[in-house]
GROMACS .gro file of C-alpha atoms in nm:
model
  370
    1UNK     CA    1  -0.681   0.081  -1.085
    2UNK     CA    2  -0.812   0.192  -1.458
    3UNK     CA    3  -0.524   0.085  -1.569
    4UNK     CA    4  -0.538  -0.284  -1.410
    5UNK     CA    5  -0.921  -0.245  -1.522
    6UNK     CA    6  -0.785  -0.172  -1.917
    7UNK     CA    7  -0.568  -0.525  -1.865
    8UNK     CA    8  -0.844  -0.753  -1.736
    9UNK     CA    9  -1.097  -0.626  -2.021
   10UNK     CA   10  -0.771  -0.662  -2.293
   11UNK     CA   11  -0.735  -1.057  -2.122
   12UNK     CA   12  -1.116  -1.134  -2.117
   13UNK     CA   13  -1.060  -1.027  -2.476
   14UNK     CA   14  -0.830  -1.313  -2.560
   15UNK     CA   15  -0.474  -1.072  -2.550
   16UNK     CA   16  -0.179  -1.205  -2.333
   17UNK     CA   17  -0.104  -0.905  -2.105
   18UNK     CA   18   0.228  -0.861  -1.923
   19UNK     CA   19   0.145  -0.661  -1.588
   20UNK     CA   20   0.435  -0.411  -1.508
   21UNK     CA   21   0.109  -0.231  -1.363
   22UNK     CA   22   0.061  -0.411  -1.007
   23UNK     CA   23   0.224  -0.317  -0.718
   24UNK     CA   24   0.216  -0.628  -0.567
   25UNK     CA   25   0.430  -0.980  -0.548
   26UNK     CA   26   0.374  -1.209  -0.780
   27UNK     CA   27   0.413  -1.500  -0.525
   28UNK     CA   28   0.206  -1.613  -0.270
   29UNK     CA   29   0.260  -1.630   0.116
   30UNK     CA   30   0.527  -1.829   0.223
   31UNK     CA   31   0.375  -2.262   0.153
   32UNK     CA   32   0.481  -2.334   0.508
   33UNK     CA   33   0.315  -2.058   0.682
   34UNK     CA   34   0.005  -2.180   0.482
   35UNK     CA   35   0.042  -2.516   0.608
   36UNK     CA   36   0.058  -2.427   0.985
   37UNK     CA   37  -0.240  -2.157   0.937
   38UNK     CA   38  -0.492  -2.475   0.750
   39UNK     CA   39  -0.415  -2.681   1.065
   40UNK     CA   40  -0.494  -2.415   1.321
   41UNK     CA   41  -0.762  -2.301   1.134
   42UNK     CA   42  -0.928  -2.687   1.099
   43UNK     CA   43  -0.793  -2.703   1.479
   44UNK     CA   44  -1.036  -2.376   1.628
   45UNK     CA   45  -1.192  -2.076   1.541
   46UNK     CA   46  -1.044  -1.737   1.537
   47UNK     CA   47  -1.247  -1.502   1.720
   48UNK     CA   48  -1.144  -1.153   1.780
   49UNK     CA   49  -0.822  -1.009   1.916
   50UNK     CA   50  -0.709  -0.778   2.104
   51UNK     CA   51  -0.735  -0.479   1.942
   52UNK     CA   52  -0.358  -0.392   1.951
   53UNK     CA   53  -0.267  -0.750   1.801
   54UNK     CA   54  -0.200  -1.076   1.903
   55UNK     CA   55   0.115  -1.061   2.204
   56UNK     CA   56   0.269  -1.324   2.005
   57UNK     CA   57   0.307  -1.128   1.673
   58UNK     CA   58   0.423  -0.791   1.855
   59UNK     CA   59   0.647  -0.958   2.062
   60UNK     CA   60   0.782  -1.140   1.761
   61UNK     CA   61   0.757  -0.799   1.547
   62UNK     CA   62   0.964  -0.634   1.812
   63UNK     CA   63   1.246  -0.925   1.797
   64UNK     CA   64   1.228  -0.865   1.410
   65UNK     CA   65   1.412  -0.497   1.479
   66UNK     CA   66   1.698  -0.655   1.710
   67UNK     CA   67   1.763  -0.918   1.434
   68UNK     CA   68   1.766  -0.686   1.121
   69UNK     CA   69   1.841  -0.297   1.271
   70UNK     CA   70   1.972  -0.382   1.587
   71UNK     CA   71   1.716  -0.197   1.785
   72UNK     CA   72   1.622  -0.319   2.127
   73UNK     CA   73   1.212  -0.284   2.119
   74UNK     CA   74   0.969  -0.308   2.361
   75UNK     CA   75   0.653  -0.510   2.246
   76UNK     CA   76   0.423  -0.229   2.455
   77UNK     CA   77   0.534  -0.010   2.117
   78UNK     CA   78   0.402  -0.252   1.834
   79UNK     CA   79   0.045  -0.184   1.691
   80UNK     CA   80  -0.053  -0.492   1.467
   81UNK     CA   81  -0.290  -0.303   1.209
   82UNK     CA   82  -0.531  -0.394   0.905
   83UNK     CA   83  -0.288  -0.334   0.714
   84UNK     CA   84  -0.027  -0.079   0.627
   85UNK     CA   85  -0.342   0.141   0.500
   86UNK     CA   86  -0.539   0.076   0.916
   87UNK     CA   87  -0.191   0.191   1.040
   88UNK     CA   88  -0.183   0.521   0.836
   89UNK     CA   89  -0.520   0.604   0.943
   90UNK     CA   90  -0.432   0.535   1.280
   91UNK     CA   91  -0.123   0.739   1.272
   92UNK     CA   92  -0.266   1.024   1.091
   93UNK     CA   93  -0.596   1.033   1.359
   94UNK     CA   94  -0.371   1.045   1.658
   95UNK     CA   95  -0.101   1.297   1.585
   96UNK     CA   96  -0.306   1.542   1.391
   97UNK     CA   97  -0.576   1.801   1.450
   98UNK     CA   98  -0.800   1.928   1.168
   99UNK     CA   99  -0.633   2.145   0.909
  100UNK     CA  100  -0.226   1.985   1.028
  101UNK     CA  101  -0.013   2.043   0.741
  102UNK     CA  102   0.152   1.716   0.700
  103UNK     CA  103   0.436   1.721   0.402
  104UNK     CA  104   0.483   1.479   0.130
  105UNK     CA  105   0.797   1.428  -0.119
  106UNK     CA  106   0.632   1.415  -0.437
  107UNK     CA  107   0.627   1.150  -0.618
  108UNK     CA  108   0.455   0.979  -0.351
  109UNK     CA  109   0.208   0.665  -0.270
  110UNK     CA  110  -0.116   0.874  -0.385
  111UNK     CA  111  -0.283   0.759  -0.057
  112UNK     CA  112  -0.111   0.929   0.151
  113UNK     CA  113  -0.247   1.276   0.030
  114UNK     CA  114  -0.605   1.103  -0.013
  115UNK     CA  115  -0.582   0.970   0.317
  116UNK     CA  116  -0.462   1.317   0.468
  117UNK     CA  117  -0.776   1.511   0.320
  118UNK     CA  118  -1.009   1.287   0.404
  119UNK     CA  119  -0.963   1.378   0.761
  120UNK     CA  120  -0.963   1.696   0.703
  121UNK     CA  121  -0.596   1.747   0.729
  122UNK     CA  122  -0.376   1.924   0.444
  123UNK     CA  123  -0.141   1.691   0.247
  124UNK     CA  124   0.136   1.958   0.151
  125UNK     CA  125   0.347   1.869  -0.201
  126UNK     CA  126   0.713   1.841  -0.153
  127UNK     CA  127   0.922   1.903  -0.478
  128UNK     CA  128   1.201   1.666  -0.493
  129UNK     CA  129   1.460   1.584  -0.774
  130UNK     CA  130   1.678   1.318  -0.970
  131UNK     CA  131   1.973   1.442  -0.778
  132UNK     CA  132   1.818   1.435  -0.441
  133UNK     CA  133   1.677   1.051  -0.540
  134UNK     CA  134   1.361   1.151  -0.541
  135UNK     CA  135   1.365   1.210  -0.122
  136UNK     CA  136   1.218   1.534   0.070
  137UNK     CA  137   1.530   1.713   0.231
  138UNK     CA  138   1.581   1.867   0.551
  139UNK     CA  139   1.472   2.198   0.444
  140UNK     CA  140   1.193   2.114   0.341
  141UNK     CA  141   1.024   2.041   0.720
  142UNK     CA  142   1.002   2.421   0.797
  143UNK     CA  143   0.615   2.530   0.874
  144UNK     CA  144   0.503   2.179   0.882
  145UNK     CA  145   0.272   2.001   1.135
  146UNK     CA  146   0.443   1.618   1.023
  147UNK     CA  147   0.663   1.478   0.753
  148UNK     CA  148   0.583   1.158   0.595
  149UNK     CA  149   0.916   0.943   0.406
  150UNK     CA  150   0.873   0.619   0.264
  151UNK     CA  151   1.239   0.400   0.217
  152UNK     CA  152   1.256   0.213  -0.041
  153UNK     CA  153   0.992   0.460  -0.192
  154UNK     CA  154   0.681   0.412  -0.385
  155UNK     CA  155   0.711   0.472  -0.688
  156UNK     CA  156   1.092   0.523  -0.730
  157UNK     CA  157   1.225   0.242  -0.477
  158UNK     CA  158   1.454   0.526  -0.371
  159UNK     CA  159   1.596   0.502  -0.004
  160UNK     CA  160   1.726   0.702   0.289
  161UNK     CA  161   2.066   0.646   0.398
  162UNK     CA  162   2.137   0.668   0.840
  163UNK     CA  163   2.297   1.023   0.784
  164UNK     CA  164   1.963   1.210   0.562
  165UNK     CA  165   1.727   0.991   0.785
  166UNK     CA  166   1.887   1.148   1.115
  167UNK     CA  167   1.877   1.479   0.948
  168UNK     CA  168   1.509   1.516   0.856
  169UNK     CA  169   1.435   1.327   1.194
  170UNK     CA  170   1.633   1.611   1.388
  171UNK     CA  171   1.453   1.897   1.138
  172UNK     CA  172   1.105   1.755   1.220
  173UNK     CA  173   1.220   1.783   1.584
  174UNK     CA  174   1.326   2.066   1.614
  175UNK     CA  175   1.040   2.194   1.453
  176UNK     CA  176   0.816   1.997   1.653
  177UNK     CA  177   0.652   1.803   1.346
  178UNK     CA  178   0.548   1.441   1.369
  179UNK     CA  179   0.815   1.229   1.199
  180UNK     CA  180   0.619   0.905   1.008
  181UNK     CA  181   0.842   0.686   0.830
  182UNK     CA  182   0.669   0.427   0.586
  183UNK     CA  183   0.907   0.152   0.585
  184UNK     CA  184   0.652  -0.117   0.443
  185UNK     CA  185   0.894  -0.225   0.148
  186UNK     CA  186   1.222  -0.293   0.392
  187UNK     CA  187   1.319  -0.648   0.331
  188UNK     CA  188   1.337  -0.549  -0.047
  189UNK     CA  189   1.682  -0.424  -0.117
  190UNK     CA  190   1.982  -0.452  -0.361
  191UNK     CA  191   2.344  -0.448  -0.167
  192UNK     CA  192   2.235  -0.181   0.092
  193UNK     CA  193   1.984  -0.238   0.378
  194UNK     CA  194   1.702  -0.043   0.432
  195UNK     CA  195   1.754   0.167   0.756
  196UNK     CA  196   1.438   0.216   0.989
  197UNK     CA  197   1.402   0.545   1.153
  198UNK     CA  198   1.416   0.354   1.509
  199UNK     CA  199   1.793   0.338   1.405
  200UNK     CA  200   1.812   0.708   1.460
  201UNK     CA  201   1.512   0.844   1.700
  202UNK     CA  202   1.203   0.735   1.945
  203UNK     CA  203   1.016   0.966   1.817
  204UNK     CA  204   0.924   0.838   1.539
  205UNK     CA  205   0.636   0.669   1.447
  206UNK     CA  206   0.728   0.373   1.156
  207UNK     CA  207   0.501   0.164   0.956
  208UNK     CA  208   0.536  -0.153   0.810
  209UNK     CA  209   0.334  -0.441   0.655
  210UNK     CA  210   0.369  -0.781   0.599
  211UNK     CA  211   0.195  -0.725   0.211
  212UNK     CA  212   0.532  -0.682  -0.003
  213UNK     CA  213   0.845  -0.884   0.155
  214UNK     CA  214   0.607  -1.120   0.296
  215UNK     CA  215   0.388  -1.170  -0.006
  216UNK     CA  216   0.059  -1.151   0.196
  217UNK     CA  217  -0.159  -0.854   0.014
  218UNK     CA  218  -0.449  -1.004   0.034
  219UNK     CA  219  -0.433  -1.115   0.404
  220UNK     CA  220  -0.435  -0.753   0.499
  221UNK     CA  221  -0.209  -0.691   0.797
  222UNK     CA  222   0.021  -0.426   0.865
  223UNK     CA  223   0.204  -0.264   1.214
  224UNK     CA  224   0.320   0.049   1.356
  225UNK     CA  225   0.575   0.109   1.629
  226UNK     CA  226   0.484   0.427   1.787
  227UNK     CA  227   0.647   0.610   2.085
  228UNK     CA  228   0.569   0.446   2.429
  229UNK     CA  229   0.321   0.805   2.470
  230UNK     CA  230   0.123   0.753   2.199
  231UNK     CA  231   0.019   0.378   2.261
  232UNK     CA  232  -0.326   0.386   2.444
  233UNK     CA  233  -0.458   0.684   2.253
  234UNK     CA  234  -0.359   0.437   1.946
  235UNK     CA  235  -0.534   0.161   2.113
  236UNK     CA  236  -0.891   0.362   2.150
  237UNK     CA  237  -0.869   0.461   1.814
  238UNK     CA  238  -0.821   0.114   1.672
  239UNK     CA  239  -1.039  -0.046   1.925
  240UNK     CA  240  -1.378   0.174   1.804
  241UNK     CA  241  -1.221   0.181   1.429
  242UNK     CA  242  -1.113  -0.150   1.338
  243UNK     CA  243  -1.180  -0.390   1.678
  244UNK     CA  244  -0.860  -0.593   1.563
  245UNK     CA  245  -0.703  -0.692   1.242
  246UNK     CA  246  -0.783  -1.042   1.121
  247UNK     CA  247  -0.712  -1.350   1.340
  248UNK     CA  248  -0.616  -1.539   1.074
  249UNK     CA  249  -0.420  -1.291   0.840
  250UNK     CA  250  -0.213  -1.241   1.220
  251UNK     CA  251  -0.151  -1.601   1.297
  252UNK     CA  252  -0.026  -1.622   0.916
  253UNK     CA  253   0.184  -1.344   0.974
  254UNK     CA  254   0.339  -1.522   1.288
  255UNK     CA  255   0.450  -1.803   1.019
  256UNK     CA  256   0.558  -1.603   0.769
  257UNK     CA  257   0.877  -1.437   1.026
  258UNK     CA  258   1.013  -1.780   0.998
  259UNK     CA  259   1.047  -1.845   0.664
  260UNK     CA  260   1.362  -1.624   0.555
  261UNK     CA  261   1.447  -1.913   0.317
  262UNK     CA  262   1.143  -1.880   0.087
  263UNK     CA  263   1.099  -1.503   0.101
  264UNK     CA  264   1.474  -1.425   0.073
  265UNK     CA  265   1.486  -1.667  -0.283
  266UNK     CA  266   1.142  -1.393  -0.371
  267UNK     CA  267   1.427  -1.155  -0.319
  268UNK     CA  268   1.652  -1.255  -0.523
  269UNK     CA  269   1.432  -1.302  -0.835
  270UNK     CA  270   1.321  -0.906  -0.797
  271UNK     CA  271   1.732  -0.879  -0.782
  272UNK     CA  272   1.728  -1.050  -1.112
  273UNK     CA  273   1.401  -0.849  -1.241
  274UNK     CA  274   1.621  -0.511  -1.132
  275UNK     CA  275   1.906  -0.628  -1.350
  276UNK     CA  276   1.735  -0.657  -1.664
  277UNK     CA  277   1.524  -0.365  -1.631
  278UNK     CA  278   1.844  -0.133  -1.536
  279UNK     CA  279   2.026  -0.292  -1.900
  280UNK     CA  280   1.697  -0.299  -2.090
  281UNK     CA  281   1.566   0.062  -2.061
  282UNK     CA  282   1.854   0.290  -2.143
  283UNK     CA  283   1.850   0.077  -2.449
  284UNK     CA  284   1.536   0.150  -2.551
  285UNK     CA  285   1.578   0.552  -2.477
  286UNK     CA  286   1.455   0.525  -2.149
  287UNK     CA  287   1.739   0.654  -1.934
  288UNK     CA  288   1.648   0.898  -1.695
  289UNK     CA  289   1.547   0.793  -1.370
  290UNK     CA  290   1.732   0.684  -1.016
  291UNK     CA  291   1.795   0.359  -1.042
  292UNK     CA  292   1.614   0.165  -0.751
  293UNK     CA  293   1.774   0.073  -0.420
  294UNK     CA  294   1.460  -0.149  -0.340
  295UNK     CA  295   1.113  -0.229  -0.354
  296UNK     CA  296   0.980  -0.349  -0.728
  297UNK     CA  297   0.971  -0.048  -0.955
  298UNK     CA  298   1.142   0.164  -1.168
  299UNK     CA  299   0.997   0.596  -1.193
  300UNK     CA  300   1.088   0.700  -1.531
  301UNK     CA  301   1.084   0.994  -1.675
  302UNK     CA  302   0.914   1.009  -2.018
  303UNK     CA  303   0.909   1.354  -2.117
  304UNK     CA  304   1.126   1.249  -2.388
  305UNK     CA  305   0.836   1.062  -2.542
  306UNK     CA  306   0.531   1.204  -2.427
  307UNK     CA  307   0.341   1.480  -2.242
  308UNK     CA  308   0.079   1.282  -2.133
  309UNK     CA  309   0.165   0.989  -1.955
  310UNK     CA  310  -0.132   0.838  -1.914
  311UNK     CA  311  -0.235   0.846  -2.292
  312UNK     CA  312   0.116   0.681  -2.298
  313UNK     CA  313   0.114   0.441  -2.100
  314UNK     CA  314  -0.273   0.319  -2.281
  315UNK     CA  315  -0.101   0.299  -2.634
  316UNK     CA  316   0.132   0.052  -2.443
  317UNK     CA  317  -0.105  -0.140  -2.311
  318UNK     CA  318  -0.327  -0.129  -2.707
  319UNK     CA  319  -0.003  -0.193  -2.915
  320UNK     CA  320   0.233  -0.378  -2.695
  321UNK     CA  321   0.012  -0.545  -2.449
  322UNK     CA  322   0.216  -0.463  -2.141
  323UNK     CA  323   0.024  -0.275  -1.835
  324UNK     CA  324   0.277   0.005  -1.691
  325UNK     CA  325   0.139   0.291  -1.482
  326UNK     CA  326   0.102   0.677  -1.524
  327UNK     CA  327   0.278   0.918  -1.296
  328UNK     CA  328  -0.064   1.139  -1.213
  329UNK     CA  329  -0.151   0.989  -0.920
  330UNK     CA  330   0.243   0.977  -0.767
  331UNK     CA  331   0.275   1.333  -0.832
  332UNK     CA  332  -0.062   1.557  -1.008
  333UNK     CA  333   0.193   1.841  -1.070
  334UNK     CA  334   0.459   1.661  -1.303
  335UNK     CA  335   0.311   1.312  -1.303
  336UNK     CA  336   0.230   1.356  -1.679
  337UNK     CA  337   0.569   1.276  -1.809
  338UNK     CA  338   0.712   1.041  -1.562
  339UNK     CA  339   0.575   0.611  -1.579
  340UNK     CA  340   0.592   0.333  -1.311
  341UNK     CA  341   0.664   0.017  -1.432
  342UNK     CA  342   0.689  -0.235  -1.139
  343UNK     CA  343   0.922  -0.558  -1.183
  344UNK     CA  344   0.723  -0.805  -0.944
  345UNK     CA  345   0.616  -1.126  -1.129
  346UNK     CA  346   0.811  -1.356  -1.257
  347UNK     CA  347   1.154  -1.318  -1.459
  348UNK     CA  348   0.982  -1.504  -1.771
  349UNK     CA  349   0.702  -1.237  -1.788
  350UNK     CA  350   0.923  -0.971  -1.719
  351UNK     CA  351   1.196  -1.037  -2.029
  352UNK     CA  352   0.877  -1.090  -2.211
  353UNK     CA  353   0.745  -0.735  -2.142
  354UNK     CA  354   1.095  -0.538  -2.199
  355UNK     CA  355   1.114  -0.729  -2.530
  356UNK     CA  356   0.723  -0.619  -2.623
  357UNK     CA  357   0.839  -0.237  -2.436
  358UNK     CA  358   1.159  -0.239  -2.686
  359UNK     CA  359   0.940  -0.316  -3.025
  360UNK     CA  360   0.694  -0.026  -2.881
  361UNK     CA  361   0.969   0.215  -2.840
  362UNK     CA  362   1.183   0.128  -3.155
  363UNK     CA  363   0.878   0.267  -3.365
  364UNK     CA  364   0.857   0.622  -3.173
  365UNK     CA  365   1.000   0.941  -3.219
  366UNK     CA  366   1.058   1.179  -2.955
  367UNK     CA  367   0.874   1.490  -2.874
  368UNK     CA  368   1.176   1.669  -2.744
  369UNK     CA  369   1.608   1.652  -2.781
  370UNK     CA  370   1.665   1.827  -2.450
   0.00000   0.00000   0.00000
């Protein structure tokens, strides 16, 4: 947020900023899905919900899985949420009591840990590495009260493949932790599908979002599939917590699962985005990181360059005008020398910003050979 802060005051300023910053599409919500919410909306008003979601939308949710995992759902098991960020808080409420350790593969979306303390639960740092792409390992799950994975990964875009997913599903088992998979990037891939962790247990309890493949941010709504046990208590919590997500942001939603056309052509230009950044960067002396499965970003490690990757990553945004993100809040440990830069927007803005991140980096010298 400082950083995206920095950009707007550099704009207001006058300076044409490329935002490699925002992690975010750069498109909006699918025009047809538009076009069919403007008529219901001029048509009636959307009161409340039901606080699980509309039947529609979780019974459409639930058809999603048998079309893209081939996982037979029942609608009873979809939570529609405010959200991906009203389904973590959901999830976290219900499984955990006060002082849960819950672990976390650093680097890591920072609000999971946030999240996790503000309940007064304890977000426990998982050190993971290049080789392992960036992913906790089975190991790891010993002494925990829950493991959170995300596939493709925020910040790296890193995924599990069916084999490590069953094998830190069967750890947290058989250690009786709470398995969470955040799955809100699937949809976003290169040549390998995301798998879900429905693919390989119950028991887990899986969140997604309409925000990123769907390009709805804004509109705010998320879902969980949870085990058939955990529904009701779910259903209090968001009941008293949220009373329902927005009418509206659902019914758009709704549209948006029919419009493969529009959102799989998104797909492809992130495809192209990937291609350039993966041939750019190594160019440029920025060549170690695990080159992205999915989502929108590249993690790269900077410690070639810098030990301070947020001073870094201003002097990009002063001399080059592009907006790229420090690793401190993915990972406060080692986040100093690693960057995020995300590949989102369009394919014009992004050659633009690897040509202004190429002059940048021709003009520095390293701080290390190693």
């Amino acid at each position: 947020m400082d950083v995206m802060e920095a950009a707007r005051a550099a704009e207001a300023a006058g300076r044409s900023v490329i935002h490699m910053e925002v992690g975010q599409p750069g498109t909006a919500a699918p025009v047809e899905a538009r076009a069919r919410l403007a008529a219901e909306i001029a048509a009636e008003p959307l009161g409340y919900t039901v606080a699980l979601g509309l039947p529609e939308l979780r019974a459409r949710i639930a058809r999603h899985y048998g079309e893209w995992y081939g996982v037979d759902l029942d609608p009873a098991r979809v939570v529609v949420t405010a959200g991906a960020s009203g389904a973590f808080l959901l999830a976290f409420t219900a499984l955990f009591d006060t002082g849960a350790r819950v672990g976390l593969g650093l680097p890591c979306y920072p609000s999971y840990r946030h999240i996790l303390s503000s309940l007064a639960l304890t977000p426990v740092p998982l050190r993971t590495r290049l080789e392992d792409r960036l992913q906790p390992a089975p190991g790891d799950v010993a002494g925990l009260d829950g493991l959170i994975v995300a596939g493709p990964s925020n910040p790296a875009g890193t995924m599990l493949d069916r084999d490590r997913m069953a094998a830190l599903a069967g750890a947290c088992a058989e250690a009786g932790a709470a398995f969470v998979s955040d799955e809100i990037y699937h949809g976003i891939d290169y040549g390998q599908r995301a798998v879900s962790a429905l693919e390989v247990t119950d028991e887990a309890w899986v969140i997604g979002s309409f925000s990123k493949y769907f390009s709805m941010t804004g509109w705010r709504v998320g879902w969980m599939v949870v085990p058939e046990h955990g529904v009701r208590q779910v259903e209090r919590l968001a009941q008293n917590m949220f009373i329902c997500p927005s009418h509206a942001g659902q019914r758009l939603a709704l549209h948006a699962m029919e419009c493969g056309d529009e959102l799989a052509a998104n797909v492809a230009v992130y495809a192209e985005n990937r291609r350039r950044m993966l041939e750019a960067l190594p160019a440029m002396g920025l060549d170690r990181f695990a080159p992205p499965d999915g989502a929108f970003y590249v993690y790269l490690d900077v410690s070639r360059w810098t030990d301070d990757s947020r001073t870094f990553a201003a002097e990009v945004l002063d001399e080059a005008d592009v907006a790229v993100t420090p690793g401190v809040d993915f990972d406060p440990g080692e986040g100093h020398r690693w960057l995020r830069l995300s590949y989102a927007r369009s394919t014009a803005d992004i050659e633009e910003g690897l040509a202004r991140l190429g002059r940048f980096m021709a003009g520095r010298t390293p701080v290390e050979t190693s």
